[in-house]
Amino acid sequence: MLNFNYSIQTEIFFGKNKINKLAENVKKYGSKVLLVYGGGSIKKSGLYGKITDIFNKNEIKFFELSGVEPNPRISSVKKGIEICRENKVDLILAVGGGSVIDCSKVIAAGYYYDGDAWDIVLDPRKISKVLPIATILTLAATGSEMDAGAVITNLETSEKLGTGNKDMAPKFSILDPTYTFSVPANQTAAGTADIMSHIFEVYFSNTNEAFMQNRMAEALLKTCIKYGEIAMSDPTNYEARSNLMWTSSLAINGLLSYGKETEWSVHGMEHELSAFYDITHGVGLAILTPHWMEYALNDNTVNKFVEYGVNVWGLDASCDKYEIAHNAIKKTREHFASLGIPSTLREVGIKEEKLEEMAKQATVRGKLGSFKPLDAQDVLNIYKAAF
Amino acid sequence: MLNFNYSIQTEIFFGKNKINKLAENVKKYGSKVLLVYGGGSIKKSGLYGKITDIFNKNEIKFFELSGVEPNPRISSVKKGIEICRENKVDLILAVGGGSVIDCSKVIAAGYYYDGDAWDIVLDPRKISKVLPIATILTLAATGSEMDAGAVITNLETSEKLGTGNKDMAPKFSILDPTYTFSVPANQTAAGTADIMSHIFEVYFSNTNEAFMQNRMAEALLKTCIKYGEIAMSDPTNYEARSNLMWTSSLAINGLLSYGKETEWSVHGMEHELSAFYDITHGVGLAILTPHWMEYALNDNTVNKFVEYGVNVWGLDASCDKYEIAHNAIKKTREHFASLGIPSTLREVGIKEEKLEEMAKQATVRGKLGSFKPLDAQDVLNIYKAAF
């Protein structure tokens, strides 16, 4: 097990009606809030009304940034920073899924940065101070409610990049699974694929001796596999929604990666798809994952795939190693298909002529991953296989 | 899944040489430290010298409380409080296993309590404020390095009781697995049994819908089963020691219990054994556990034991339910035996004539547990079966 420093400071209020914790916790940081949300589904669901009622009753003044995009854009971040500065906001409350939260995180860091906000996406070291952030989660997917990272898109430059700072982790997050009852089936599927991808990114690692972390990762994968389909076919199933929601947070808050060498690769490849074509992140991940697995499978990595097949999919451990590995990948592919997720890049509108440019862009900061390091040619091969 | 509030504030510095984080983190709280330790093994191992060197080099003044007992006594707590008050200590550094840490926690809370320190063990609500605590762990067992509880023994009244307060959680803990290389085999066994018991106490619960927590609990149990024996036969095996150490912390820091109804029972029964006979906590737990399991097994609980047998011990899921359940319990008993732990109360010096008194005492605060609630007669039956 590798050395690590563990610190997860986000408080979580989990369960039905936990919104009753909102006012007292906001007031720890002040009385002026920037409320950030997306396309307005929180108005339809009534959540917006509940929040603003609480604010009004508790003399919390609020300002709004709405319309944050599914792949949140630096232009929205800049708008948010302006509103915060004009009104000397004390805390940013993100209400939504990962896009809204990520946008809020970079607003919070950009508030204290004098230059162009895109700078702190390009170079996280430029982040010196961050406004407090809190979240009310409405989609189980990115885990941004309990981690310190954010991914922002710059459509002008076709760049989608991650940034992060420990102070960007939310101070508190309200996780009420009933707020995800209204998430449509296709978004539930994409969210579940995103959670699974976060787990894969740290599970497939060269640090074999982190036995406990590996078994926990399998525990979380099994949870996604069990409940993804249930949540799609029975959207108000609380057991499914609550398990998926809590799994989304633990999948990426550090619990599975502390003590391991983990350098992500599929996310790096996917970010280019979203940056160039604005596709749903989880869908891109689900399309690429089985192809990445086949590409990463070799004599050095086969044992890890055997572990995955036996422990997660219950495959027969006495079979030939490569047979188990290929079957495990097949199970993965079939699982994503059973969630109704497209299985080729072509289906989601990606054009063959862009593959090479995207592959170059994906590796512009260097090779992707460490389990099976990928250069531009490797990424292109995987894109082509997934096309 | 039940509603819960999650907050785990302890920072962990995990791995080889993480003691290099000591000075800077102590200094966040001040420059006067009470150093608490047990029978002096940290002097033999050289750890004491390392710590005091760091203190001297960094102008950190320290006072000492040594000789804390394996079942820490309220008399030691009182001594510690006196030293802290005389010297206006800023932080308490516990160096050792759970006993030393638990003792330090109650010293830290007692520092601000005007009455008799035993009061705050009897009634945690009397704790108003707590001195900052930090730990350097030398034994993987109780998980006290990352939780907010403490268990203290009053030999005068033959009471061993738990207390707790959120501010009793250590501010930071240094977990260097090499510090457990010198733990003798029997203590490694008892420590591993203690970790497993913490997991059992929350795994066997009526909240079946906490699927993810249950799978994580199984992940941690498998880790104990794999590495307990390795650490005993190969004490400097870093992989084994590191997996056990990190598992000890996660087993009881809330991760497995958040969202579940968990009312402990085996610990309540065991505390009386230690209070009356000062036996090793983990040994008492290992003796009682299989008998508690047999006693708790009934038509309401059998499915949980099947889950345990199939998922943890790999038993054939197609067999008869009760056959799987009994086999799972048998596997548990055999596992503790394989660690060289005695299997009867008689063997550890407990006398039959005390069983009834201990059973009454164990239930003095009411029935134990909720999975299978136990009254005094139930506890007596289990003690007799284990005798």
Short mmCIF file of N, CA and C in Angstrom, two decimals, chain A residues 18 25-26 40 45 49 59 63 80 102 105 122 124 141 162 168 184 188 192 206 234 252 259 275 344 378 382:
data_model
loop_
_atom_site.label_atom_id
_atom_site.label_comp_id
_atom_site.label_asym_id
_atom_site.label_seq_id
_atom_site.Cartn_x
_atom_site.Cartn_y
_atom_site.Cartn_z
N LYS A 18 -33.62 16.09 4.43
CA LYS A 18 -32.41 16.64 5.05
C LYS A 18 -32.21 18.11 4.67
N ASN A 25 -26.77 25.51 8.41
CA ASN A 25 -25.43 25.30 7.88
C ASN A 25 -24.96 26.43 6.97
N VAL A 26 -25.89 27.01 6.21
CA VAL A 26 -25.52 28.19 5.41
C VAL A 26 -25.06 29.30 6.34
N GLY A 40 -33.43 24.41 -15.07
CA GLY A 40 -34.73 24.75 -14.50
C GLY A 40 -35.56 23.57 -14.01
N SER A 45 -39.65 20.60 -10.25
CA SER A 45 -39.77 19.61 -9.18
C SER A 45 -40.20 20.24 -7.85
N GLY A 49 -38.50 26.19 -5.10
CA GLY A 49 -39.43 26.86 -4.19
C GLY A 49 -39.10 26.58 -2.73
N GLU A 59 -33.88 34.90 6.50
CA GLU A 59 -33.16 36.13 6.16
C GLU A 59 -31.82 35.88 5.49
N PHE A 63 -28.72 35.42 -4.66
CA PHE A 63 -28.60 35.84 -6.05
C PHE A 63 -28.55 34.57 -6.89
N GLY A 80 -20.80 33.86 -13.12
CA GLY A 80 -20.97 33.61 -11.68
C GLY A 80 -20.01 34.45 -10.85
N ASP A 102 -19.50 21.58 -10.37
CA ASP A 102 -18.17 21.91 -10.91
C ASP A 102 -18.09 23.39 -11.27
N LYS A 105 -17.68 25.40 -8.17
CA LYS A 105 -16.35 25.29 -7.57
C LYS A 105 -15.37 26.28 -8.22
N LEU A 122 -6.54 25.87 -16.40
CA LEU A 122 -5.30 25.41 -17.03
C LEU A 122 -4.23 25.08 -15.98
N PRO A 124 -4.09 24.68 -11.85
CA PRO A 124 -4.71 24.72 -10.51
C PRO A 124 -3.81 25.39 -9.47
N ALA A 141 -23.94 10.80 -9.86
CA ALA A 141 -23.06 10.57 -11.01
C ALA A 141 -21.61 10.96 -10.72
N GLY A 162 -9.73 19.34 -16.34
CA GLY A 162 -9.98 19.23 -14.91
C GLY A 162 -9.08 20.16 -14.12
N MET A 168 -11.75 23.47 -2.60
CA MET A 168 -12.91 23.41 -3.49
C MET A 168 -13.88 22.30 -3.08
N PRO A 184 -34.63 11.17 -15.53
CA PRO A 184 -35.09 10.23 -16.55
C PRO A 184 -34.15 9.03 -16.71
N THR A 188 -30.20 8.46 -15.72
CA THR A 188 -29.87 7.52 -14.64
C THR A 188 -28.80 6.55 -15.13
N THR A 192 -24.99 6.30 -13.72
CA THR A 192 -24.47 5.05 -13.17
C THR A 192 -23.19 4.65 -13.89
N ASN A 206 -1.80 -0.57 -10.75
CA ASN A 206 -0.68 -1.50 -10.53
C ASN A 206 -0.43 -1.82 -9.06
N ASP A 234 -37.80 1.57 -12.13
CA ASP A 234 -38.66 1.91 -10.99
C ASP A 234 -38.09 3.17 -10.34
N ILE A 252 -15.50 8.45 -5.46
CA ILE A 252 -14.48 9.38 -5.94
C ILE A 252 -13.99 10.34 -4.86
N GLY A 259 -3.70 5.26 -1.12
CA GLY A 259 -2.85 4.08 -0.97
C GLY A 259 -2.56 3.37 -2.28
N ALA A 275 -15.76 17.60 -25.20
CA ALA A 275 -15.28 18.94 -25.58
C ALA A 275 -15.57 19.23 -27.03
N THR A 344 -21.51 2.68 -29.66
CA THR A 344 -20.48 3.16 -30.60
C THR A 344 -20.45 4.70 -30.63
N ASP A 378 -2.27 5.13 -29.20
CA ASP A 378 -3.12 4.20 -28.44
C ASP A 378 -4.55 4.72 -28.33
N ILE A 382 -8.07 3.13 -29.74
CA ILE A 382 -9.26 2.86 -28.93
C ILE A 382 -10.48 3.58 -29.50
#
